[in-house]
Tab-separated table of C-alpha atoms and ligand atoms in Angstrom:
chain	number	residue	atom	x	y	z
A	7	MET	CA	-40.251	-4.087	-14.500
A	8	PHE	CA	-37.340	-5.870	-12.791
A	9	MET	CA	-34.124	-3.967	-13.632
A	10	ASP	CA	-30.861	-5.446	-12.474
A	11	ASN	CA	-27.318	-6.153	-13.554
A	12	ILE	CA	-24.294	-7.804	-12.010
A	13	LEU	CA	-22.784	-4.457	-10.891
A	14	ASN	CA	-25.595	-4.095	-8.347
A	15	HIS	CA	-24.176	-7.145	-6.551
A	16	ILE	CA	-20.733	-5.694	-5.847
A	17	GLY	CA	-20.151	-5.137	-2.121
A	18	LYS	CA	-22.194	-6.227	0.913
A	19	THR	CA	-19.863	-9.227	1.120
A	20	PRO	CA	-20.211	-11.672	4.049
A	21	LEU	CA	-18.244	-11.327	7.287
A	22	VAL	CA	-17.263	-14.773	8.564
A	23	HIS	CA	-16.024	-15.706	12.039
A	24	LEU	CA	-12.972	-17.961	11.650
A	25	ASP	CA	-13.590	-20.373	14.529
A	26	ASN	CA	-10.477	-22.535	14.259
A	27	LEU	CA	-7.991	-19.730	13.631
A	28	SER	CA	-9.589	-17.768	16.481
A	29	GLN	CA	-9.194	-20.699	18.853
A	30	GLU	CA	-5.581	-21.218	17.849
A	31	LEU	CA	-4.651	-17.526	18.232
A	32	LYS	CA	-6.891	-16.767	21.266
A	33	ILE	CA	-8.434	-13.798	19.502
A	34	ASN	CA	-11.671	-13.397	17.501
A	35	VAL	CA	-10.765	-13.424	13.821
A	36	TYR	CA	-13.325	-12.303	11.237
A	37	ALA	CA	-12.826	-12.534	7.484
A	38	LYS	CA	-14.445	-9.997	5.155
A	39	MET	CA	-15.088	-12.101	2.073
A	40	GLU	CA	-14.228	-9.744	-0.773
A	41	SER	CA	-13.518	-12.862	-2.821
A	42	MET	CA	-17.306	-13.260	-2.993
A	43	ASN	CA	-17.752	-10.171	-5.157
A	44	PRO	CA	-18.860	-11.045	-8.736
A	45	GLY	CA	-15.270	-10.607	-10.032
A	46	LYS	CA	-13.922	-12.498	-6.981
A	47	SER	CA	-11.883	-9.614	-5.566
A	48	LEU	CA	-12.053	-6.308	-3.692
A	49	LYS	CA	-11.136	-4.517	-6.919
A	50	ASP	CA	-14.723	-4.828	-8.161
A	51	ARG	CA	-15.500	-1.975	-5.788
A	52	SER	CA	-12.753	0.285	-7.197
A	53	SER	CA	-13.529	-0.389	-10.848
A	54	LYS	CA	-17.271	0.181	-10.499
A	55	ASN	CA	-16.930	3.399	-8.503
A	56	ILE	CA	-14.162	4.938	-10.636
A	57	LEU	CA	-15.970	4.328	-13.930
A	58	LEU	CA	-19.439	5.348	-12.747
A	59	GLN	CA	-18.020	8.567	-11.262
A	60	ALA	CA	-16.055	9.269	-14.458
A	61	LEU	CA	-19.259	8.858	-16.482
A	62	LYS	CA	-21.173	11.116	-14.103
A	63	ARG	CA	-18.500	13.826	-14.387
A	64	LYS	CA	-18.443	13.386	-18.184
A	65	LEU	CA	-14.734	12.470	-18.133
A	66	ILE	CA	-15.617	9.527	-20.381
A	67	ASN	CA	-18.275	8.789	-22.984
A	68	THR	CA	-19.392	5.743	-24.955
A	69	LYS	CA	-16.484	6.169	-27.405
A	70	THR	CA	-13.749	6.296	-24.742
A	71	THR	CA	-10.955	3.749	-24.538
A	72	VAL	CA	-10.243	2.982	-20.883
A	73	ILE	CA	-6.644	2.082	-19.994
A	74	GLU	CA	-5.283	0.703	-16.702
A	75	SER	CA	-2.141	-0.933	-15.377
A	76	SER	CA	-3.015	-3.941	-13.233
A	77	SER	CA	-1.582	-7.103	-11.729
A	78	GLY	CA	-4.940	-8.743	-12.573
A	79	ASN	CA	-7.847	-8.069	-10.263
A	80	MET	CA	-8.425	-4.415	-11.165
A	81	ALA	CA	-8.289	-5.376	-14.832
A	82	ILE	CA	-10.978	-8.038	-14.328
A	83	GLY	CA	-13.212	-5.541	-12.513
A	84	LEU	CA	-12.732	-2.915	-15.221
A	85	ALA	CA	-13.142	-5.389	-18.083
A	86	ARG	CA	-16.583	-6.340	-16.799
A	87	VAL	CA	-17.771	-2.768	-16.179
A	88	CYS	CA	-16.385	-1.608	-19.560
A	89	SER	CA	-18.072	-4.484	-21.318
A	90	LEU	CA	-21.422	-3.674	-19.675
A	91	LEU	CA	-21.055	0.018	-20.547
A	92	GLY	CA	-19.891	-0.721	-24.109
A	93	LEU	CA	-16.442	0.862	-23.588
A	94	LYS	CA	-13.158	-0.346	-25.070
A	95	PHE	CA	-10.661	-1.472	-22.429
A	96	ILE	CA	-6.904	-1.969	-22.577
A	97	ALA	CA	-5.347	-3.874	-19.647
A	98	VAL	CA	-1.608	-3.263	-19.242
A	99	VAL	CA	-0.343	-6.376	-17.466
A	100	ASP	CA	2.925	-8.200	-16.827
A	101	PRO	CA	4.246	-11.777	-16.905
A	102	ASN	CA	3.382	-12.385	-13.217
A	103	ILE	CA	-0.311	-12.364	-14.126
A	104	ASN	CA	-2.139	-15.652	-13.470
A	105	SER	CA	-3.012	-17.599	-16.624
A	106	GLN	CA	-6.678	-17.845	-15.543
A	107	THR	CA	-6.844	-14.064	-15.106
A	108	LEU	CA	-5.482	-13.542	-18.609
A	109	LYS	CA	-8.074	-15.906	-20.045
A	110	ILE	CA	-10.893	-14.197	-18.124
A	111	LEU	CA	-9.770	-10.784	-19.420
A	112	GLN	CA	-9.847	-12.064	-22.974
A	113	LEU	CA	-13.324	-13.513	-22.452
A	114	TYR	CA	-14.583	-10.110	-21.272
A	115	GLY	CA	-13.197	-8.590	-24.471
A	116	ALA	CA	-10.270	-6.683	-22.943
A	117	HIS	CA	-7.312	-5.859	-25.168
A	118	ILE	CA	-4.124	-7.077	-23.464
A	119	GLU	CA	-0.878	-5.088	-23.472
A	120	MET	CA	1.790	-7.323	-21.913
A	121	VAL	CA	5.010	-5.588	-20.833
A	122	SER	CA	8.114	-7.763	-20.724
A	123	VAL	CA	10.909	-5.688	-19.206
A	124	THR	CA	11.358	-5.339	-15.447
A	125	ASP	CA	11.771	-1.842	-14.055
A	126	GLY	CA	15.094	-2.250	-12.251
A	127	THR	CA	13.401	-3.267	-8.987
A	128	GLY	CA	12.773	-6.871	-10.012
A	129	SER	CA	9.156	-5.951	-10.721
A	130	TYR	CA	7.164	-4.495	-13.632
A	131	LEU	CA	4.993	-1.751	-12.137
A	132	ASN	CA	6.983	1.224	-13.443
A	133	THR	CA	7.222	-0.359	-16.909
A	134	ARG	CA	3.455	-0.841	-16.919
A	135	LEU	CA	2.840	2.763	-15.896
A	136	LYS	CA	5.119	4.026	-18.702
A	137	ARG	CA	3.183	1.904	-21.195
A	138	VAL	CA	-0.086	3.462	-19.963
A	139	GLN	CA	1.336	6.935	-20.667
A	140	THR	CA	2.464	5.905	-24.157
A	141	LEU	CA	-0.984	4.497	-24.939
A	142	LEU	CA	-2.749	7.582	-23.581
A	143	SER	CA	-0.706	9.854	-25.822
A	144	SER	CA	-1.309	7.755	-28.946
A	145	ILE	CA	-5.043	6.850	-28.590
A	146	PRO	CA	-7.597	9.633	-29.090
A	147	ASN	CA	-10.358	9.866	-26.444
A	148	SER	CA	-8.497	7.556	-24.069
A	149	TYR	CA	-8.729	7.735	-20.290
A	150	THR	CA	-6.861	6.029	-17.493
A	151	THR	CA	-8.790	5.067	-14.400
A	152	ASN	CA	-5.449	5.463	-12.577
A	153	GLN	CA	-6.150	3.346	-9.521
A	154	TYR	CA	-2.852	4.615	-8.019
A	155	SER	CA	-4.117	8.134	-7.280
A	156	ASN	CA	-7.775	8.403	-8.267
A	157	PRO	CA	-9.730	9.449	-5.108
A	158	ASP	CA	-12.700	7.374	-6.291
A	159	ASN	CA	-10.602	4.273	-5.554
A	160	PRO	CA	-10.314	4.796	-1.749
A	161	GLN	CA	-13.825	6.234	-1.708
A	162	ALA	CA	-15.170	2.856	-2.846
A	163	HIS	CA	-13.474	1.031	0.018
A	164	ARG	CA	-14.983	3.118	2.799
A	165	HIS	CA	-17.943	0.768	2.451
A	166	ILE	CA	-15.781	-2.213	3.462
A	167	PHE	CA	-15.363	-0.726	6.925
A	168	LYS	CA	-18.989	0.470	7.117
A	169	GLU	CA	-20.195	-3.057	6.322
A	170	ILE	CA	-17.823	-4.672	8.861
A	171	LYS	CA	-19.050	-2.319	11.567
A	172	ALA	CA	-22.701	-2.927	10.700
A	173	ASP	CA	-22.257	-6.720	10.739
A	174	LEU	CA	-20.216	-6.801	13.964
A	175	GLY	CA	-22.392	-4.226	15.670
A	176	HIS	CA	-19.256	-2.295	16.683
A	177	SER	CA	-15.844	-1.378	15.311
A	178	PRO	CA	-13.213	-4.155	15.537
A	179	ASP	CA	-10.120	-3.680	17.703
A	180	TYR	CA	-7.739	-4.413	14.820
A	181	LEU	CA	-7.977	-4.678	11.057
A	182	PHE	CA	-5.331	-6.358	8.904
A	183	THR	CA	-5.264	-5.605	5.184
A	184	ALA	CA	-2.807	-6.159	2.345
A	185	VAL	CA	-1.527	-3.199	0.336
A	186	SER	CA	-0.512	-2.393	-3.213
A	187	THR	CA	-1.873	0.932	-4.536
A	188	CYS	CA	-2.933	1.537	-0.893
A	189	GLY	CA	-6.345	2.688	-2.164
A	190	SER	CA	-8.301	0.197	-0.089
A	191	VAL	CA	-6.425	0.848	3.150
A	192	ARG	CA	-6.717	4.624	2.562
A	193	GLY	CA	-10.505	4.303	2.192
A	194	ILE	CA	-10.760	2.172	5.342
A	195	LEU	CA	-8.609	4.672	7.271
A	196	ASP	CA	-10.753	7.587	6.021
A	197	GLU	CA	-13.925	5.892	7.236
A	198	ILE	CA	-12.345	5.147	10.628
A	199	ALA	CA	-11.171	8.768	10.961
A	200	VAL	CA	-14.577	10.276	10.144
A	201	ASN	CA	-16.240	8.405	13.009
A	202	GLN	CA	-13.182	8.361	15.289
A	203	ASP	CA	-13.424	4.594	15.575
A	204	LYS	CA	-10.951	2.792	17.843
A	205	THR	CA	-9.835	0.299	15.173
A	206	LYS	CA	-6.072	-0.048	14.734
A	207	VAL	CA	-5.103	-0.807	11.142
A	208	ILE	CA	-2.125	-3.007	10.288
A	209	ALA	CA	-1.006	-2.903	6.640
A	210	VAL	CA	0.504	-6.129	5.352
A	211	ASP	CA	3.117	-5.849	2.628
A	212	ALA	CA	5.455	-8.180	0.762
A	213	GLU	CA	9.159	-8.287	1.552
A	214	GLY	CA	10.915	-6.592	-1.360
A	215	SER	CA	8.060	-4.112	-1.939
A	216	LEU	CA	8.982	-0.417	-1.749
A	217	ILE	CA	5.840	0.766	0.048
A	218	PHE	CA	7.443	0.703	3.511
A	219	SER	CA	11.019	-0.254	2.766
A	220	ASP	CA	13.827	0.638	0.373
A	221	GLN	CA	15.061	-2.931	-0.061
A	222	VAL	CA	13.877	-4.335	-3.355
A	223	LYS	CA	13.566	-8.046	-3.978
A	224	THR	CA	12.112	-9.943	-6.931
A	225	ARG	CA	8.515	-10.926	-6.199
A	226	TYR	CA	6.316	-13.429	-8.058
A	227	ILE	CA	2.969	-13.302	-6.255
A	228	PRO	CA	0.666	-10.678	-7.798
A	229	GLY	CA	-1.792	-8.453	-5.950
A	230	MET	CA	0.328	-7.240	-3.054
A	231	GLY	CA	3.304	-4.882	-2.810
A	232	ALA	CA	4.565	-2.213	-5.208
A	233	SER	CA	7.860	-1.194	-6.747
A	234	ARG	CA	7.238	2.476	-5.954
A	235	LYS	CA	6.002	4.597	-3.056
A	236	PRO	CA	2.198	4.920	-3.035
A	237	ASP	CA	0.478	8.156	-4.083
A	238	PHE	CA	-2.094	7.681	-1.315
A	239	ASP	CA	-0.641	8.830	1.995
A	240	ILE	CA	-1.175	6.167	4.638
A	241	THR	CA	1.787	6.355	6.996
A	242	GLN	CA	0.251	8.988	9.326
A	243	SER	CA	-2.849	7.048	10.260
A	244	LEU	CA	-1.654	3.438	10.250
A	245	TYR	CA	-1.131	1.654	13.568
A	246	ALA	CA	1.625	-0.562	12.122
A	247	HIS	CA	2.784	-2.438	9.080
A	248	GLN	CA	3.985	-6.019	8.796
A	249	LEU	CA	6.286	-7.359	6.093
A	250	VAL	CA	5.795	-10.967	5.008
A	251	SER	CA	8.003	-13.125	2.769
A	252	GLU	CA	6.562	-15.015	-0.186
A	253	GLN	CA	7.280	-18.330	1.623
A	254	GLU	CA	5.282	-17.094	4.634
A	255	THR	CA	2.506	-15.917	2.299
A	256	ILE	CA	2.156	-19.397	0.821
A	257	ALA	CA	2.249	-21.010	4.277
A	258	GLY	CA	-0.525	-18.581	5.324
A	259	CYS	CA	-2.659	-19.618	2.325
A	260	TYR	CA	-2.348	-23.294	3.310
A	261	GLN	CA	-3.064	-22.485	6.968
A	262	LEU	CA	-6.345	-20.805	5.986
A	263	LEU	CA	-7.220	-23.693	3.708
A	264	LYS	CA	-6.505	-26.280	6.383
A	265	LEU	CA	-8.140	-24.511	9.323
A	266	GLU	CA	-11.074	-22.764	7.647
A	267	CYS	CA	-11.536	-24.407	4.231
A	268	ILE	CA	-11.063	-21.040	2.548
A	269	LEU	CA	-9.051	-21.166	-0.679
A	270	ALA	CA	-7.771	-17.615	-0.980
A	271	GLY	CA	-5.234	-15.614	-2.973
A	272	GLY	CA	-1.723	-14.642	-1.918
A	273	SER	CA	-2.472	-11.356	-0.197
A	274	THR	CA	-4.906	-13.161	2.118
A	275	GLY	CA	-2.276	-15.771	2.997
A	276	ALA	CA	0.061	-12.886	3.800
A	277	GLN	CA	-2.503	-11.475	6.234
A	278	VAL	CA	-2.800	-14.859	7.939
A	279	ALA	CA	1.012	-14.945	8.241
A	280	ALA	CA	1.010	-11.410	9.660
A	281	LEU	CA	-1.725	-12.370	12.132
A	282	MET	CA	0.291	-15.386	13.310
A	283	LYS	CA	3.313	-13.139	13.905
A	284	ARG	CA	1.373	-10.436	15.721
A	285	ALA	CA	-1.239	-12.459	17.622
A	286	PRO	CA	0.947	-12.858	20.757
A	287	THR	CA	1.052	-9.038	21.075
A	288	LEU	CA	-2.745	-8.587	20.784
A	289	GLU	CA	-5.069	-8.658	23.799
A	290	PRO	CA	-6.695	-12.101	24.248
A	291	GLY	CA	-10.259	-12.031	22.906
A	292	ALA	CA	-9.653	-8.946	20.729
A	293	ASP	CA	-11.874	-8.594	17.643
A	294	VAL	CA	-9.613	-8.741	14.601
A	295	CYS	CA	-10.747	-8.396	10.990
A	296	MET	CA	-8.864	-9.421	7.901
A	297	ILE	CA	-9.802	-9.021	4.259
A	298	VAL	CA	-10.047	-12.059	1.989
A	299	ALA	CA	-9.036	-9.888	-0.957
A	300	ASP	CA	-9.401	-12.444	-3.737
A	301	ASP	CA	-10.180	-16.070	-4.521
A	302	GLY	CA	-7.584	-18.837	-4.599
A	303	GLU	CA	-8.789	-20.585	-7.751
A	304	ARG	CA	-6.814	-18.119	-9.868
A	305	TYR	CA	-3.641	-19.318	-8.115
A	306	LEU	CA	-3.996	-23.043	-8.767
A	307	ASP	CA	-1.032	-22.921	-11.178
A	308	THR	CA	1.141	-20.841	-8.847
A	309	ILE	CA	0.697	-20.690	-5.055
A	310	TYR	CA	-1.174	-24.019	-4.980
A	311	ASP	CA	1.185	-25.770	-7.410
A	312	THR	CA	4.088	-27.291	-5.470
A	313	GLU	CA	6.300	-27.467	-8.593
A	314	TRP	CA	5.818	-23.746	-9.256
A	315	VAL	CA	6.583	-22.971	-5.613
A	316	LYS	CA	9.796	-25.039	-5.783
A	317	ARG	CA	10.865	-23.389	-9.037
A	318	LYS	CA	10.053	-19.763	-8.237
A	319	ILE	CA	9.826	-19.235	-4.499
A	320	ASP	CA	12.071	-21.814	-2.813
A	321	LYS	CA	14.932	-20.962	-5.205
A	322	LYS	CA	14.883	-17.225	-4.379
B	12	PLP	C1	-5.438	-9.738	-4.115
B	12	PLP	C2	-5.191	-8.315	-3.728
B	12	PLP	N1	-4.979	-8.024	-2.439
B	12	PLP	C3	-4.705	-6.783	-2.039
B	12	PLP	C4	-4.638	-5.728	-2.944
B	12	PLP	C5	-4.255	-4.382	-2.449
B	12	PLP	O1	-5.189	-3.414	-2.705
B	12	PLP	P1	-4.814	-1.904	-2.899
B	12	PLP	O2	-4.372	-1.730	-4.318
B	12	PLP	O3	-6.091	-1.202	-2.618
B	12	PLP	O4	-3.728	-1.519	-1.936
B	12	PLP	C6	-4.864	-5.992	-4.295
B	12	PLP	C7	-4.779	-4.961	-5.292
B	12	PLP	O5	-4.805	-5.170	-6.482
B	12	PLP	C8	-5.144	-7.324	-4.709
B	12	PLP	O6	-5.371	-7.619	-5.990
């Protein structure tokens, strides 16, 4: 009998050579299309692996309520897996969430906990994390997937690098990737370390995020950056990091759309912006990978809405 479900189609995403961007930058740029996962982001990998491992270790059962703080993508991944496994799911989100993401979460049956107070850094992450703790202490048989420090999060992303290497036939010279929990970059770095690959990893972060800097700034684009230091240690093994402003992020999104017809989310635009800044320092012809972390359709009312950009970003 044919046995299948949508979770079996997470991962093994395409690797695309970006001809026009490559020509412009005189390097070989490849995009790992994580936006082509069923939930349209790289967080499908984290949510599937964390929940399946938790089930295997009997940390959760069919009566468990799963709770997670998310800027959107992780919540979508978890909502789908929870729905398939028959688990209750509470997504703790904040007002920067895209309206489409909110609607999708509701359609998957997630319960939404919306925080409203910023955490003193112009962002909501610490408020969300406090709300998770409050919910955990008040709901019996509740469990947080805790994407911020759960080792099954980076573990899931080791496959991203394995797949890139298999498709290219060798390890790339450079890999650019956007960071928030730093789970995906940690997994990629772990995979590189195990095989002693030559790939140099450049983490791309938002200006105003506290991952690499201590200068906070209000940010409106979800998915990238954090208003706290990450639990996953990445500084030792990174080649470099690149900060990008929200204006540059949006310009990067439009650049990718114009040159490659790829409508991507903010963190991907930030990687394009980081690539443009760093390309003159890279060897001509170098193989450079970037991660298309999510799809742009969820940003039609924000990044791709000129009125929103004028109101929120240009006025900063
Ligand atoms: C669109 C997007 N890009 C990048 C990231 C960063 O991933 P990580 O949390 O693994 O650092 C996220 C995380 O939610 C995301 O949603």
